[in-house]
Amino acid sequence: MTLPNEDAARAAAAELAGMRHRLTAVRVCDHFRFVPSSFWYRMPSMDPELEGWWQVFSLAVYSGHERGALAPFLRGERIRVAAVARAHGGFQQGQSEGHAATLEGAFTTDGLAHDQVGAEVPVPVPLPEDPARPPDGPPWDRCGVGEPATTVRAVVAAAERLYGGAENAPDAVEWLLDEEFAFGEPYGATGEFLGELADAVAHQGTCTDTTVESVPFLTELVCDDGVAPGTRLVLLCDLLRLGASGPAAAVSVADRVVALGGAWEESAAECLTRRAIVGELPRLLSRWEEESDAVRFALAALTAVCGAHDQRTASRLATLPAPAGSSRAHVVSLMAALLGDDREALISAVDRLAAWRPSVAEKGAGPNVDVRNLGLAVLPDLVLEDLWSGITAEV
């Protein structure tokens, strides 16, 4: 937890101790910058916004159950801890799990405020369970991602067609046109190559100027019938995730932004990436009639994520195989609300999803999360999960 002052930090730490957290420490932010023996001594702050703020670190131990059985309970605990941080004017961000003895041995005791030897957080009986999931939609037609060598050749050919040579290509593409790449070790699986391409475009999912420049190339691949259908679908989902990167970031830092008294601003690269995708949408949507239902499903989601209130795409949602009551129908309802810019419908769609999708419920548990950002943030994972069963490793 990060809190605005020492008193707030100590009060929050006392609450965690009352919840039976075994170890609780209270330290000023960037504590090790003030410790002469530390590598970080007198180093510039990594987060100057938090100058003068305090942090609380704690260790909570749970036992008697397999990790999988504890998942719904632990989700509730994370929500509860975040609420404690908000109640004291701060925010919770970051957590990890591991073997209790290992974590206890590694716990930094500087500023130790509460040491409750052997304490464990009581686990309720019976344990909470995840809600029942609605039935899936009808299976998609299966589509392969193609053999690795064939996929690489098709992607390289598209790069040559667009840029001619490496000197004209964006940084995320130039390696495909490098002579050394042509003689490199072959990929064992197409997914491995697509993962490397996605990481080159947006390292660890972070949009940069290179990401913006790469959007036309990804669009070219999605529209290239020489690229296997499954690979085209994976690349379309990559665009979907990039288009939602700004709102996803907003959801993850919503409590922090409010605690610091500021307003969230999308990064320039995230904004420009989304605008670049919007610029490519007409080309992508022009192929609607010739695409498979799976691609249409992804295209509708991409249109919704990019903030294009496209009534033609909204009207096409009714043609997708999404029977009433299915999980897919709930996802399509979210798309319709976003495409129609209908706040009441959006709230209703998100609530329906949260009723059976725990990750949606957890992301939206705090009062500081904007419902539109939440809808945009969760849509890519919902779409990819639905589509994944139809994507196969072989053509």
XYZ file of C-alpha atoms in Angstrom, residues 9-381:
373
model
C 0.325 4.271 6.871
C 0.399 3.176 10.510
C -3.385 3.183 10.726
C -3.627 1.026 7.580
C -0.918 -1.307 8.914
C -2.892 -1.727 12.141
C -5.957 -2.741 10.119
C -3.925 -5.373 8.258
C -2.595 -6.678 11.552
C -6.187 -6.867 12.755
C -6.936 -8.989 9.699
C -4.225 -11.376 10.978
C -1.461 -10.477 8.522
C 1.651 -12.033 10.020
C 4.219 -9.295 9.274
C 3.555 -5.611 8.627
C 6.223 -2.964 7.941
C 5.848 0.800 7.520
C 8.485 2.752 5.585
C 8.779 6.066 3.817
C 8.576 5.706 0.024
C 11.976 5.011 -1.552
C 13.209 4.038 1.918
C 16.475 2.611 0.610
C 17.476 5.976 -0.885
C 18.142 7.046 2.694
C 20.094 3.949 3.814
C 23.884 4.500 3.419
C 24.601 0.796 2.891
C 22.047 0.488 0.091
C 22.805 0.556 -3.630
C 19.939 3.078 -3.937
C 21.457 5.527 -1.418
C 21.021 9.114 -2.688
C 19.832 7.849 -6.071
C 17.093 9.883 -7.800
C 13.579 8.757 -6.969
C 12.023 6.322 -9.427
C 8.622 7.852 -8.650
C 8.994 11.541 -7.680
C 5.200 11.930 -7.474
C 5.359 9.968 -4.232
C 7.951 12.114 -2.500
C 6.990 12.229 1.186
C 4.450 9.406 0.932
C 4.691 6.231 3.022
C 4.314 2.550 2.194
C 2.995 -0.500 4.000
C 4.278 -3.988 3.201
C 2.609 -7.036 4.722
C 2.666 -10.825 4.638
C -0.639 -12.710 4.872
C -0.538 -16.484 5.312
C -3.353 -18.861 4.375
C -3.219 -22.644 4.784
C -5.274 -25.808 4.738
C -6.375 -25.664 1.106
C -4.993 -26.091 -2.394
C -4.223 -22.800 -4.159
C -6.925 -23.414 -6.774
C -9.609 -23.803 -4.125
C -8.510 -20.553 -2.475
C -8.707 -18.470 -5.675
C -12.179 -16.923 -5.087
C -11.321 -16.208 -1.430
C -7.966 -14.607 -2.307
C -9.671 -12.441 -4.900
C -11.949 -11.126 -2.180
C -8.926 -10.525 0.073
C -7.224 -8.433 -2.622
C -10.387 -6.353 -2.978
C -10.529 -5.928 0.826
C -6.894 -4.800 1.079
C -7.390 -2.264 -1.732
C -10.416 -0.910 0.140
C -8.294 -0.455 3.297
C -5.755 1.575 1.302
C -8.497 3.781 -0.200
C -10.077 4.336 3.217
C -6.807 5.872 4.429
C -6.338 8.112 1.397
C -3.948 5.880 -0.532
C -3.856 3.013 -2.970
C -2.770 -0.609 -3.238
C -0.711 -1.658 -6.221
C 1.321 -4.824 -6.531
C 1.305 -8.175 -4.780
C 2.966 -11.554 -5.089
C 2.422 -15.090 -3.890
C 4.713 -17.866 -2.792
C 5.534 -20.434 -0.139
C 4.911 -18.899 3.292
C 8.293 -19.857 4.775
C 10.139 -18.460 1.740
C 8.279 -15.151 1.807
C 8.668 -14.805 5.554
C 12.413 -15.347 5.272
C 12.698 -12.779 2.479
C 10.496 -10.137 4.122
C 12.398 -6.869 4.682
C 11.954 -6.010 8.346
C 13.034 -2.357 8.142
C 10.201 -0.410 9.758
C 8.565 -3.560 11.143
C 5.377 -2.442 12.900
C 3.583 -5.715 13.653
C 5.095 -9.190 14.087
C 2.456 -11.800 14.889
C 4.407 -15.047 15.009
C 2.512 -17.885 13.358
C -0.528 -15.747 12.572
C -2.758 -16.862 9.717
C -5.728 -15.199 8.073
C -8.805 -17.299 8.886
C -10.330 -19.002 5.872
C -14.144 -19.205 5.832
C -15.983 -22.513 5.837
C -17.292 -23.268 3.336
C -14.919 -21.549 0.944
C -16.500 -19.153 -1.556
C -16.721 -20.488 -5.108
C -16.544 -18.832 -8.490
C -19.974 -18.111 -9.992
C -21.362 -20.438 -12.657
C -20.401 -19.463 -16.185
C -23.083 -19.174 -18.886
C -22.876 -21.666 -21.760
C -20.437 -20.823 -24.524
C -21.555 -19.689 -27.930
C -21.528 -22.090 -30.905
C -18.044 -23.303 -31.917
C -16.224 -21.190 -34.479
C -14.998 -22.752 -37.695
C -11.504 -23.960 -36.902
C -8.696 -22.029 -38.570
C -5.005 -22.831 -38.540
C -2.086 -20.485 -37.978
C -0.008 -22.135 -40.698
C 3.378 -23.791 -40.649
C 6.117 -21.608 -39.108
C 8.280 -21.376 -42.235
C 5.300 -20.538 -44.457
C 4.079 -17.883 -42.026
C 7.511 -16.273 -41.772
C 7.825 -16.134 -45.564
C 4.388 -14.517 -45.915
C 5.151 -11.911 -43.239
C 8.553 -11.101 -44.752
C 6.971 -10.778 -48.201
C 4.465 -8.285 -46.798
C 7.324 -6.287 -45.229
C 9.205 -6.217 -48.541
C 6.034 -5.146 -50.328
C 5.418 -2.249 -47.950
C 8.960 -1.055 -47.224
C 11.308 -2.502 -49.814
C 14.213 -2.786 -47.377
C 15.075 -2.607 -43.699
C 16.210 1.014 -43.959
C 12.637 2.127 -44.725
C 10.852 -0.080 -42.211
C 9.827 0.838 -38.647
C 12.033 -0.548 -35.886
C 9.523 -3.305 -35.129
C 9.707 -4.604 -38.709
C 13.282 -4.005 -39.874
C 14.583 -7.235 -38.282
C 12.347 -9.212 -40.654
C 14.261 -7.744 -43.595
C 17.719 -8.241 -42.126
C 19.894 -10.736 -44.018
C 20.890 -12.443 -40.771
C 17.234 -13.143 -39.984
C 16.813 -14.963 -43.286
C 19.525 -17.425 -42.253
C 18.489 -17.733 -38.606
C 17.261 -20.790 -36.762
C 13.786 -21.872 -37.928
C 10.887 -21.407 -35.543
C 9.472 -24.536 -33.941
C 5.950 -23.128 -33.806
C 4.083 -20.308 -35.488
C 2.960 -19.027 -32.093
C 6.600 -18.490 -31.138
C 7.167 -16.274 -34.163
C 3.922 -14.346 -33.651
C 4.864 -13.754 -30.018
C 8.238 -12.366 -31.076
C 6.565 -10.113 -33.640
C 4.042 -8.840 -31.075
C 6.836 -8.101 -28.605
C 8.788 -6.198 -31.267
C 5.728 -4.058 -32.009
C 4.911 -3.380 -28.337
C 7.445 -4.702 -25.824
C 5.526 -6.277 -22.940
C 2.397 -4.700 -24.392
C 3.651 -1.119 -23.976
C 2.815 1.248 -26.836
C 5.668 3.376 -28.196
C 6.304 5.464 -31.313
C 7.372 2.222 -32.990
C 3.968 0.705 -32.193
C 2.227 3.594 -33.931
C 4.411 3.161 -37.019
C 3.732 -0.596 -37.085
C -0.073 -0.423 -37.225
C -0.217 -0.226 -41.071
C 2.031 -3.295 -41.250
C -0.176 -5.320 -38.895
C -3.192 -4.230 -40.951
C -1.481 -5.370 -44.126
C -0.980 -8.809 -42.588
C -4.589 -9.035 -41.398
C -5.793 -8.213 -44.918
C -3.299 -10.533 -46.649
C -5.037 -13.724 -47.782
C -1.604 -15.295 -48.159
C -1.335 -15.296 -44.363
C -3.081 -18.263 -42.725
C -6.562 -17.452 -41.302
C -5.565 -18.301 -37.729
C -2.536 -16.041 -37.908
C -4.627 -13.195 -39.297
C -7.007 -13.645 -36.356
C -4.149 -13.599 -33.824
C -2.798 -10.378 -35.364
C -6.255 -8.814 -35.287
C -6.438 -9.627 -31.572
C -3.007 -7.994 -31.150
C -4.464 -4.807 -32.638
C -7.445 -5.135 -30.303
C -5.201 -5.315 -27.240
C -3.122 -2.347 -28.432
C -6.257 -0.282 -29.040
C -7.389 -0.931 -25.459
C -4.000 -0.309 -23.832
C -4.879 3.216 -22.674
C -8.152 2.324 -20.906
C -6.517 -0.789 -19.415
C -3.823 1.412 -17.890
C -6.467 3.818 -16.589
C -8.263 1.011 -14.761
C -5.048 -0.285 -13.192
C -4.079 3.113 -11.724
C -7.544 4.513 -10.965
C -7.053 4.509 -7.168
C -3.579 6.005 -7.474
C -4.793 8.866 -9.667
C -7.558 9.761 -7.207
C -5.239 9.474 -4.178
C -2.773 11.870 -5.790
C -5.560 14.298 -6.648
C -4.839 14.262 -10.353
C -6.585 13.307 -13.547
C -5.579 10.361 -15.669
C -4.100 11.133 -19.071
C -3.527 8.554 -21.755
C 0.062 8.463 -22.984
C 0.775 10.012 -26.365
C 1.825 6.628 -27.785
C -1.381 4.927 -26.591
C -3.516 7.702 -28.060
C -1.653 7.754 -31.371
C -1.735 3.958 -31.632
C -5.515 3.962 -31.261
C -5.817 6.769 -33.831
C -3.631 4.820 -36.226
C -5.923 1.797 -35.848
C -8.972 4.023 -36.429
C -7.308 5.158 -39.655
C -7.020 1.535 -40.790
C -10.568 0.514 -39.780
C -12.220 1.375 -43.131
C -9.845 -1.013 -44.899
C -10.417 -3.744 -42.342
C -14.205 -3.326 -42.309
C -14.405 -3.237 -46.127
C -13.678 -6.983 -46.002
C -16.574 -7.752 -43.617
C -18.678 -9.700 -46.121
C -15.837 -11.992 -47.163
C -14.547 -12.687 -43.647
C -15.438 -15.574 -41.356
C -17.744 -15.063 -38.388
C -14.732 -15.312 -36.051
C -12.960 -12.439 -37.817
C -16.180 -10.413 -37.851
C -16.475 -10.923 -34.083
C -12.927 -9.579 -33.635
C -13.515 -6.718 -36.091
C -16.631 -5.605 -34.218
C -14.650 -5.619 -30.960
C -11.824 -3.608 -32.544
C -14.286 -1.028 -33.841
C -15.824 -0.721 -30.365
C -12.447 -0.424 -28.640
C -11.306 2.349 -30.944
C -14.232 4.570 -29.990
C -15.751 4.502 -33.462
C -19.513 4.841 -32.921
C -20.121 2.905 -36.125
C -23.842 2.193 -36.479
C -23.281 -0.061 -39.458
C -21.034 -2.330 -37.396
C -23.521 -2.135 -34.506
C -26.317 -3.346 -36.779
C -24.116 -6.210 -37.976
C -23.728 -7.590 -34.452
C -27.102 -9.327 -34.846
C -25.625 -11.555 -37.555
C -22.962 -13.005 -35.256
C -23.599 -16.485 -33.765
C -24.296 -15.368 -30.189
C -27.452 -17.021 -28.831
C -29.261 -15.309 -25.961
C -27.951 -16.339 -22.552
C -24.544 -17.441 -23.833
C -21.297 -15.927 -22.607
C -20.722 -14.668 -26.144
C -24.049 -12.825 -26.103
C -22.854 -10.950 -23.011
C -19.662 -9.956 -24.834
C -21.640 -8.813 -27.883
C -23.864 -6.723 -25.580
C -20.740 -4.995 -24.293
C -19.652 -4.265 -27.873
C -23.118 -2.879 -28.707
C -23.077 -0.563 -25.687
C -19.620 0.745 -26.590
C -20.504 1.185 -30.267
C -23.705 3.014 -29.338
C -22.051 5.121 -26.621
C -24.946 4.094 -24.361
C -23.899 4.514 -20.729
C -26.903 2.759 -19.184
C -26.513 -0.206 -21.527
C -22.778 -0.215 -20.761
C -23.372 -0.374 -16.999
C -25.834 -3.217 -17.518
C -23.452 -5.129 -19.814
C -20.519 -4.782 -17.404
C -22.685 -5.874 -14.457
C -23.790 -9.003 -16.345
C -20.191 -9.859 -17.155
C -19.037 -9.242 -13.582
C -21.707 -11.663 -12.338
C -19.861 -14.625 -13.893
C -16.422 -13.281 -14.829
C -14.431 -12.767 -11.576
C -11.659 -10.722 -13.197
C -14.208 -8.149 -14.379
C -15.691 -7.968 -10.886
C -12.250 -7.477 -9.332
C -11.133 -4.794 -11.789
C -14.363 -2.874 -11.226
C -14.568 -3.340 -7.454
C -13.311 0.139 -6.577
C -15.433 3.311 -6.810
C -12.755 5.125 -8.816
C -12.926 2.946 -11.948
C -14.733 4.549 -14.894
C -17.224 2.067 -16.343
C -16.348 2.872 -19.959
C -12.649 2.355 -19.338
C -13.512 -0.910 -17.562
C -15.548 -2.154 -20.507
C -12.771 -1.292 -22.945
C -10.107 -2.828 -20.705
C -11.797 -6.217 -20.323
C -13.051 -6.652 -23.900
C -9.797 -7.938 -25.498
C -9.407 -10.843 -23.053
